PDB file of C-alpha atoms in Angstrom:
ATOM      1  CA  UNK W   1       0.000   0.000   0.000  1.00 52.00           C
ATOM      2  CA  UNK W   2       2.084   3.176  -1.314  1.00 60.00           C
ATOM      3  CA  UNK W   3      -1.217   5.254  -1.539  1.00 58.00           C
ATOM      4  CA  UNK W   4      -1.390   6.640   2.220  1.00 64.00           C
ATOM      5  CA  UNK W   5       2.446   7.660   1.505  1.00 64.00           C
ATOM      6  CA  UNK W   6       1.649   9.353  -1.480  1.00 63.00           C
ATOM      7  CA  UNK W   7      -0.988  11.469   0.347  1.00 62.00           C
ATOM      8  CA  UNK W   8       0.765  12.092   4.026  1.00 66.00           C
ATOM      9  CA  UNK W   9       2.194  15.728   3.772  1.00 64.00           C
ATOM     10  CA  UNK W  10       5.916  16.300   3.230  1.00 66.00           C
ATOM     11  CA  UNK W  11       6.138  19.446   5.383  1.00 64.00           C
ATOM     12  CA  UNK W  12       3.736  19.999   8.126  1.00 58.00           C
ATOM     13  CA  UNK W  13       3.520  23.791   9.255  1.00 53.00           C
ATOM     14  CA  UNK W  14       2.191  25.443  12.350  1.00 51.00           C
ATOM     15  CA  UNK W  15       1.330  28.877  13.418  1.00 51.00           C
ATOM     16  CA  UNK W  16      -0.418  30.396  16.367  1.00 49.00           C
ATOM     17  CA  UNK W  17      -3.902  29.818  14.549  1.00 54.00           C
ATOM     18  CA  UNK W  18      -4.758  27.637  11.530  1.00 49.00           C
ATOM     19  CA  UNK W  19      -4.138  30.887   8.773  1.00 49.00           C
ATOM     20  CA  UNK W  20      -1.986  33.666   9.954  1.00 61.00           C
ATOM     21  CA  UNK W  21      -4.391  36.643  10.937  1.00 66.00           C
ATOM     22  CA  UNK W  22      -2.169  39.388  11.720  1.00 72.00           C
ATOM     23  CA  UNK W  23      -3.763  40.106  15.065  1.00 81.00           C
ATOM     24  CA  UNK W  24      -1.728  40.391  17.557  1.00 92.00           C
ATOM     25  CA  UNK W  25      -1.774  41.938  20.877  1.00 94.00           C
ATOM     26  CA  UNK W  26       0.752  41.387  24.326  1.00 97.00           C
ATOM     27  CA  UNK W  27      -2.729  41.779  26.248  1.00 96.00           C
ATOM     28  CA  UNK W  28      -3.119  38.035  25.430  1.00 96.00           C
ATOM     29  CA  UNK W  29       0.239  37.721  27.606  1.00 97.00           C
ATOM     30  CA  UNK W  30      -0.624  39.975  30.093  1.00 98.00           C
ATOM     31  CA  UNK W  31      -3.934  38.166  30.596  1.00 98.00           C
ATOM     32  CA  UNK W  32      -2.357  34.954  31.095  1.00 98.00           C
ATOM     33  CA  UNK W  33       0.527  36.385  33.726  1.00 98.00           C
ATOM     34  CA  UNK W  34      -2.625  38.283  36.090  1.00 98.00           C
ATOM     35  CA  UNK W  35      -3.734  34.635  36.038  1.00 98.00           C
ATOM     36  CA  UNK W  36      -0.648  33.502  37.173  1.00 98.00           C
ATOM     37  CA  UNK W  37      -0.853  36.091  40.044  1.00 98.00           C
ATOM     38  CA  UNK W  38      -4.044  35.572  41.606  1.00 98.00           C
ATOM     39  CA  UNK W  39      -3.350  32.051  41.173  1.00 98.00           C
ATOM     40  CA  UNK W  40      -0.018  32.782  43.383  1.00 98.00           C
ATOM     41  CA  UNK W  41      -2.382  34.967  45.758  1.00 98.00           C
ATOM     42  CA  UNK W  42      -4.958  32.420  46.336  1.00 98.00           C
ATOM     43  CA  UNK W  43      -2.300  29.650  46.858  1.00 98.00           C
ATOM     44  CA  UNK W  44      -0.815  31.532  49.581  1.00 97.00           C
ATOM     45  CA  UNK W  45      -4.297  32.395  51.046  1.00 98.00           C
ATOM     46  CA  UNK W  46      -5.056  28.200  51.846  1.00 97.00           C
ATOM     47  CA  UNK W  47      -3.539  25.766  53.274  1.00 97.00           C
ATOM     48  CA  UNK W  48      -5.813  23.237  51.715  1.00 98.00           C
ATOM     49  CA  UNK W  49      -3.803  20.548  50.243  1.00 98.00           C
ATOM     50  CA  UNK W  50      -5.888  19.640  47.285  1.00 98.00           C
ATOM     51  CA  UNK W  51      -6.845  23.161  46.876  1.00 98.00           C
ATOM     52  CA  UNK W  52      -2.883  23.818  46.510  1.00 98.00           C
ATOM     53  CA  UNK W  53      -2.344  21.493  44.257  1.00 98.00           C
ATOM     54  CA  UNK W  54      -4.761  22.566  41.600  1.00 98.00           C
ATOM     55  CA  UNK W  55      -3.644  25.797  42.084  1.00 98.00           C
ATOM     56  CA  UNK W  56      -0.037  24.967  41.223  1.00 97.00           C
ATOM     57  CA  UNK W  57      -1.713  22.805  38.375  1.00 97.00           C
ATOM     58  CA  UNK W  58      -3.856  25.669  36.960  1.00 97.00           C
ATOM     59  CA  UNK W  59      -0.609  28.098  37.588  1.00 97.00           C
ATOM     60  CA  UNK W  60       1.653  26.120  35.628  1.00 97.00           C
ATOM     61  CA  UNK W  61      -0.662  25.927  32.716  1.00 97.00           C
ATOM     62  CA  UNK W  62      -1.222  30.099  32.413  1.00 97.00           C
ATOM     63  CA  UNK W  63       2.362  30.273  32.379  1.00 97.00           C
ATOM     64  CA  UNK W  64       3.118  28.313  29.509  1.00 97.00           C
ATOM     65  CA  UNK W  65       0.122  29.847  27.918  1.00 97.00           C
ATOM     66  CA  UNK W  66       2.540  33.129  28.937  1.00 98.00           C
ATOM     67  CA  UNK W  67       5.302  32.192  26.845  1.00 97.00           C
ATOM     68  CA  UNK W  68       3.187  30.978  24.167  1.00 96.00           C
ATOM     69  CA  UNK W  69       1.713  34.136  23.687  1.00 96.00           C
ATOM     70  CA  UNK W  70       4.857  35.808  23.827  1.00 97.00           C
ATOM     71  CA  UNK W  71       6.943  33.876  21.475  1.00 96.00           C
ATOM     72  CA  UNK W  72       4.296  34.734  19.049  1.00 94.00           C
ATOM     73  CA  UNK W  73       5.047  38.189  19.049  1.00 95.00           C
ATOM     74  CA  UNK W  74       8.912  37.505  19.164  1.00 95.00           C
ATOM     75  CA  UNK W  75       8.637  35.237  16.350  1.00 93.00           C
ATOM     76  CA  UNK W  76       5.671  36.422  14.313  1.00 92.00           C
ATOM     77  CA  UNK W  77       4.953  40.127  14.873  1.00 94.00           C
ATOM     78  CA  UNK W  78       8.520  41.847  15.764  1.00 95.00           C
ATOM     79  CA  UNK W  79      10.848  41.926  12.402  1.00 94.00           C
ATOM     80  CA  UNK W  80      14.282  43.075  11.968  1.00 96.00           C
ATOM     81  CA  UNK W  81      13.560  46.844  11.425  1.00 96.00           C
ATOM     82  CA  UNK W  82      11.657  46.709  15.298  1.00 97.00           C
ATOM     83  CA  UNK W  83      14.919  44.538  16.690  1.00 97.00           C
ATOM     84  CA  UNK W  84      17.216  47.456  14.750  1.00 97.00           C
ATOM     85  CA  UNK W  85      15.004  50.020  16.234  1.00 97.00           C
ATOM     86  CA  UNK W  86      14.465  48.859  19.946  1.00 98.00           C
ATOM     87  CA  UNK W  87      17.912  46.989  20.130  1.00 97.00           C
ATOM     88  CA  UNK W  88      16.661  45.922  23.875  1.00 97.00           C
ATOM     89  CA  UNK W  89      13.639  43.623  22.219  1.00 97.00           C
ATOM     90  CA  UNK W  90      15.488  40.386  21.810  1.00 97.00           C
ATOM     91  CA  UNK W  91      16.613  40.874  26.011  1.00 98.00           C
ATOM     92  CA  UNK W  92      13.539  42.227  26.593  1.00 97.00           C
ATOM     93  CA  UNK W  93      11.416  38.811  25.514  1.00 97.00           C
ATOM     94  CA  UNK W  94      14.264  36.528  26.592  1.00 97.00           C
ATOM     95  CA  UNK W  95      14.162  37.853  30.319  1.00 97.00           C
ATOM     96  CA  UNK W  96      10.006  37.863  30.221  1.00 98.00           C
ATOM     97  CA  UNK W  97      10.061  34.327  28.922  1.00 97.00           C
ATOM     98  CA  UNK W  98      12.468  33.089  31.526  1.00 97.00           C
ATOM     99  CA  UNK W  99      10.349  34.867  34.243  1.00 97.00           C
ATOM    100  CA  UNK W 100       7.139  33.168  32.868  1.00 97.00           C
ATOM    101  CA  UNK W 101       8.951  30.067  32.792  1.00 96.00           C
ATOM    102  CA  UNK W 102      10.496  26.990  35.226  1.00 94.00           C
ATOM    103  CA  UNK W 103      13.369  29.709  36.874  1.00 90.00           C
ATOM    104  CA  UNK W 104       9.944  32.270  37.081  1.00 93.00           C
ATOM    105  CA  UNK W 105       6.306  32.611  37.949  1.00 94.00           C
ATOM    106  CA  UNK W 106       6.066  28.696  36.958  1.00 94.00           C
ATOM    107  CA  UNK W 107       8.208  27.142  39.220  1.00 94.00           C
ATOM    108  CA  UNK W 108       7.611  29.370  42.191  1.00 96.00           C
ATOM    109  CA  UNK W 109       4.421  30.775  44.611  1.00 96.00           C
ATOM    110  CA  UNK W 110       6.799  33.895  44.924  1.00 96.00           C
ATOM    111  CA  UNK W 111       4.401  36.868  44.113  1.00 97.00           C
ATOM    112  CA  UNK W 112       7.398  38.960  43.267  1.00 97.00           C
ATOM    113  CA  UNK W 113       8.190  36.716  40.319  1.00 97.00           C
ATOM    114  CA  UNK W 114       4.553  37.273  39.090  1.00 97.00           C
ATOM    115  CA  UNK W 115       5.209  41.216  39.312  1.00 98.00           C
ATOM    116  CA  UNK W 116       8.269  41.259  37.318  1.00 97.00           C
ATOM    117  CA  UNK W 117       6.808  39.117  34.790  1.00 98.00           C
ATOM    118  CA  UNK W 118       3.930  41.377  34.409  1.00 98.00           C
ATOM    119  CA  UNK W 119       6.343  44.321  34.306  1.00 98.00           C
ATOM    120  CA  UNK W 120       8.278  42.714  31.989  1.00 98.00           C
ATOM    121  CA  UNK W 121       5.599  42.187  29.920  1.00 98.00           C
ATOM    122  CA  UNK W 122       4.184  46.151  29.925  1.00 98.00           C
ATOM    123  CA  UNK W 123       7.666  46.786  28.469  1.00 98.00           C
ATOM    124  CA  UNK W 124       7.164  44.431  25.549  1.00 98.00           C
ATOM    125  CA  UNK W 125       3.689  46.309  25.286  1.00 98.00           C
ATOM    126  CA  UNK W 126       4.967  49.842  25.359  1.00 98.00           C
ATOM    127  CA  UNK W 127       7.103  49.035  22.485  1.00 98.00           C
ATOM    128  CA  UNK W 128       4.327  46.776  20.518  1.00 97.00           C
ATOM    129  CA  UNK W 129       2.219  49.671  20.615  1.00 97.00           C
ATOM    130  CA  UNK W 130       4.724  52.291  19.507  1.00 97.00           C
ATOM    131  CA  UNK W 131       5.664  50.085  16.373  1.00 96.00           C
ATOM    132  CA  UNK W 132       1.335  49.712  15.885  1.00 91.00           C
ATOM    133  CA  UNK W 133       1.546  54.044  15.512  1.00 89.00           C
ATOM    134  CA  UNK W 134       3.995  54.011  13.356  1.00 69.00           C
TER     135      UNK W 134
END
């Protein structure tokens, strides 16, 4: 049976939706990271163990959503003449990824880590929105 080889695809491609939109936005980001903090704030408010755990659970998942969401503006929105003009971009997304990820707001309950992140994450926006104007 050649036939199913004949039809399986020789490259498969992926994107952050099934045909590239153009619509972006770092609120997407943002929304995910204030998850990640009031997740962190209602961990630290129980002491229920199951409670705790889903928390952590349901934490861990918005952060990955995090760096999703911002890898898709590193890699799909920003192009070379917004890295020439805001040299700091390429730090700027490598530091907010590492806070949203296992060394950040993912691994810990430290409520700190979720500030920074969302800091972090303005600063992307401020930029974003400066390359939308012009």
């Amino acid at each position: 049976m050649r036939l199913p080889r004949i039809l399986t695809p020789r490259t498969v491609a992926s994107a952050h939706c099934d045909l590239p939109c153009g619509v972006y936005d770092p609120a997407q980001a943002r929304i995910e990271a204030e998850s990640v903090k009031a997740v962190i704030e209602k961990y630290q408010a129980n002491e229920d163990v199951e409670f705790r755990t889903r928390a952590l659970i349901i934490k861990e998942q918005r952060a990955e959503l995090v760096k999703h969401h911002l890898w898709v503006l590193w890699t799909d929105y920003f192009k070379a003449p917004h890295f020439e003009k805001y040299p700091q971009l390429h730090q700027l997304f490598n530091e907010a990824t590492k806070l949203a990820g296992a060394a950040g707001a993912k691994g810990t309950t430290d409520l700190a880590k979720a500030e920074e992140l969302l800091a972090k994450i303005d600063e992307i926006a401020k930029i974003f929105w400066e390359t939308k104007q012009g």
